[in-house]
PDB file of C-alpha atoms in Angstrom:
ATOM      1  CA  UNK B 677      -4.281 -49.399  52.057  1.00  0.00           C
ATOM      2  CA  UNK B 678      -0.788 -50.192  53.375  1.00  0.00           C
ATOM      3  CA  UNK B 679       0.371 -51.069  56.830  1.00  0.00           C
ATOM      4  CA  UNK B 680       2.712 -48.324  58.389  1.00  0.00           C
ATOM      5  CA  UNK B 681       3.514 -47.316  61.750  1.00  0.00           C
ATOM      6  CA  UNK B 682       2.359 -44.248  63.745  1.00  0.00           C
ATOM      7  CA  UNK B 683       4.683 -42.800  65.962  1.00  0.00           C
ATOM      8  CA  UNK B 684       2.899 -40.369  68.522  1.00  0.00           C
ATOM      9  CA  UNK B 685       5.121 -38.197  70.565  1.00  0.00           C
ATOM     10  CA  UNK B 686       3.749 -36.029  73.582  1.00  0.00           C
ATOM     11  CA  UNK B 687       6.835 -33.600  74.332  1.00  0.00           C
ATOM     12  CA  UNK B 688       7.234 -29.848  75.621  1.00  0.00           C
ATOM     13  CA  UNK B 689       6.843 -27.231  73.322  1.00  0.00           C
ATOM     14  CA  UNK B 690      10.149 -25.881  73.623  1.00  0.00           C
ATOM     15  CA  UNK B 691      11.630 -28.930  71.975  1.00  0.00           C
ATOM     16  CA  UNK B 692       9.613 -29.013  69.270  1.00  0.00           C
ATOM     17  CA  UNK B 693      12.559 -27.432  66.344  1.00  0.00           C
ATOM     18  CA  UNK B 694      14.976 -30.067  67.986  1.00  0.00           C
ATOM     19  CA  UNK B 695      12.737 -33.082  67.675  1.00  0.00           C
ATOM     20  CA  UNK B 696      12.162 -32.046  64.224  1.00  0.00           C
ATOM     21  CA  UNK B 697      15.929 -32.382  63.590  1.00  0.00           C
ATOM     22  CA  UNK B 698      16.256 -35.705  65.304  1.00  0.00           C
ATOM     23  CA  UNK B 699      12.789 -36.767  63.112  1.00  0.00           C
ATOM     24  CA  UNK B 700      14.427 -35.800  59.953  1.00  0.00           C
ATOM     25  CA  UNK B 701      18.088 -37.480  61.081  1.00  0.00           C
ATOM     26  CA  UNK B 702      16.211 -40.681  61.682  1.00  0.00           C
ATOM     27  CA  UNK B 703      14.616 -40.933  58.205  1.00  0.00           C
ATOM     28  CA  UNK B 704      10.988 -39.235  58.868  1.00  0.00           C
ATOM     29  CA  UNK B 705       9.893 -37.181  55.774  1.00  0.00           C
ATOM     30  CA  UNK B 706       7.257 -35.848  57.330  1.00  0.00           C
ATOM     31  CA  UNK B 707       5.187 -35.157  60.877  1.00  0.00           C
ATOM     32  CA  UNK B 708       2.078 -33.272  62.040  1.00  0.00           C
ATOM     33  CA  UNK B 709       2.456 -31.237  64.974  1.00  0.00           C
ATOM     34  CA  UNK B 710      -0.519 -29.932  67.291  1.00  0.00           C
ATOM     35  CA  UNK B 711      -0.879 -28.224  70.533  1.00  0.00           C
ATOM     36  CA  UNK B 712      -1.818 -30.769  73.238  1.00  0.00           C
ATOM     37  CA  UNK B 713      -2.688 -30.572  76.883  1.00  0.00           C
ATOM     38  CA  UNK B 714      -3.566 -33.048  79.726  1.00  0.00           C
ATOM     39  CA  UNK B 715      -2.687 -34.664  82.893  1.00  0.00           C
ATOM     40  CA  UNK B 716      -0.496 -37.681  83.716  1.00  0.00           C
ATOM     41  CA  UNK B 717       1.048 -39.743  86.462  1.00  0.00           C
ATOM     42  CA  UNK B 718       2.348 -37.051  88.164  1.00  0.00           C
ATOM     43  CA  UNK B 719      -0.507 -34.623  87.812  1.00  0.00           C
ATOM     44  CA  UNK B 720      -1.284 -31.615  85.820  1.00  0.00           C
ATOM     45  CA  UNK B 721       1.834 -29.416  84.940  1.00  0.00           C
ATOM     46  CA  UNK B 722       1.692 -26.026  86.070  1.00  0.00           C
ATOM     47  CA  UNK B 723       3.884 -22.901  85.406  1.00  0.00           C
ATOM     48  CA  UNK B 724       4.505 -24.145  81.754  1.00  0.00           C
ATOM     49  CA  UNK B 725       6.730 -20.826  80.869  1.00  0.00           C
ATOM     50  CA  UNK B 726       7.717 -22.237  77.378  1.00  0.00           C
ATOM     51  CA  UNK B 727       4.410 -22.984  76.127  1.00  0.00           C
ATOM     52  CA  UNK B 728       2.956 -26.264  77.129  1.00  0.00           C
ATOM     53  CA  UNK B 729       3.084 -29.313  75.322  1.00  0.00           C
ATOM     54  CA  UNK B 730       2.856 -30.622  71.932  1.00  0.00           C
ATOM     55  CA  UNK B 731       1.864 -33.641  70.091  1.00  0.00           C
ATOM     56  CA  UNK B 732       3.774 -35.245  67.169  1.00  0.00           C
ATOM     57  CA  UNK B 733       2.442 -37.605  64.880  1.00  0.00           C
ATOM     58  CA  UNK B 734       4.706 -39.389  62.609  1.00  0.00           C
ATOM     59  CA  UNK B 735       3.665 -42.187  59.843  1.00  0.00           C
ATOM     60  CA  UNK B 736       6.351 -44.237  58.561  1.00  0.00           C
ATOM     61  CA  UNK B 737       8.332 -47.730  58.032  1.00  0.00           C
ATOM     62  CA  UNK B 738       8.619 -49.761  61.346  1.00  0.00           C
ATOM     63  CA  UNK B 739      12.660 -49.234  61.188  1.00  0.00           C
ATOM     64  CA  UNK B 740      11.919 -45.253  61.111  1.00  0.00           C
ATOM     65  CA  UNK B 741       9.925 -45.765  64.172  1.00  0.00           C
ATOM     66  CA  UNK B 742      12.640 -47.964  65.785  1.00  0.00           C
ATOM     67  CA  UNK B 743      14.742 -45.405  65.272  1.00  0.00           C
ATOM     68  CA  UNK B 744      12.872 -42.596  66.384  1.00  0.00           C
ATOM     69  CA  UNK B 745      12.122 -44.382  69.424  1.00  0.00           C
ATOM     70  CA  UNK B 746      15.483 -45.212  70.304  1.00  0.00           C
ATOM     71  CA  UNK B 747      16.564 -41.600  69.915  1.00  0.00           C
ATOM     72  CA  UNK B 748      13.898 -40.699  72.324  1.00  0.00           C
ATOM     73  CA  UNK B 749      14.677 -43.209  74.881  1.00  0.00           C
ATOM     74  CA  UNK B 750      18.675 -42.070  74.831  1.00  0.00           C
ATOM     75  CA  UNK B 751      18.406 -38.071  74.417  1.00  0.00           C
ATOM     76  CA  UNK B 752      14.554 -37.326  75.916  1.00  0.00           C
ATOM     77  CA  UNK B 753      12.705 -39.224  78.337  1.00  0.00           C
ATOM     78  CA  UNK B 754      15.868 -39.195  81.113  1.00  0.00           C
ATOM     79  CA  UNK B 755      15.656 -35.263  80.751  1.00  0.00           C
ATOM     80  CA  UNK B 756      12.307 -33.866  79.944  1.00  0.00           C
ATOM     81  CA  UNK B 757       8.538 -34.354  80.134  1.00  0.00           C
ATOM     82  CA  UNK B 758       7.975 -36.684  77.229  1.00  0.00           C
ATOM     83  CA  UNK B 759       5.760 -39.760  76.323  1.00  0.00           C
ATOM     84  CA  UNK B 760       5.906 -41.418  73.330  1.00  0.00           C
ATOM     85  CA  UNK B 761       4.103 -44.655  71.377  1.00  0.00           C
ATOM     86  CA  UNK B 762       3.795 -46.622  68.775  1.00  0.00           C
ATOM     87  CA  UNK B 763       0.549 -47.966  66.516  1.00  0.00           C
ATOM     88  CA  UNK B 764       0.187 -49.936  63.446  1.00  0.00           C
ATOM     89  CA  UNK B 765      -2.248 -48.506  61.439  1.00  0.00           C
ATOM     90  CA  UNK B 766      -3.297 -48.765  57.494  1.00  0.00           C
ATOM     91  CA  UNK B 767      -3.225 -45.729  55.527  1.00  0.00           C
ATOM     92  CA  UNK B 768      -4.556 -44.939  52.114  1.00  0.00           C
ATOM     93  CA  UNK B 769      -1.521 -43.900  50.021  1.00  0.00           C
ATOM     94  CA  UNK B 770       0.501 -45.512  52.698  1.00  0.00           C
ATOM     95  CA  UNK B 771       3.298 -46.222  50.117  1.00  0.00           C
ATOM     96  CA  UNK B 772       4.306 -42.523  50.823  1.00  0.00           C
ATOM     97  CA  UNK B 773       5.436 -43.540  54.161  1.00  0.00           C
ATOM     98  CA  UNK B 774       7.760 -46.493  53.622  1.00  0.00           C
TER      99      UNK B 774
END
């Protein structure tokens, strides 16, 4: 197993295509996207005309994780409903993500 970084992002679904472009530009080579719903400190979002939220998971090197988080901090967090976190994980065949 190899140690890699898991970046998890929950963001408005309408931003999915833009986020994928930004992930690729940051050096990510793959990701998994699923529909997400829930509530946060401001309560549950209502009236989601654009399709709610997606959860995006990226396995990558720490350097790519840093680049992703920098882009999110600059371009997403100030303007959109979004949250992200990183976790160190051990992955079978993890060399594919470094």
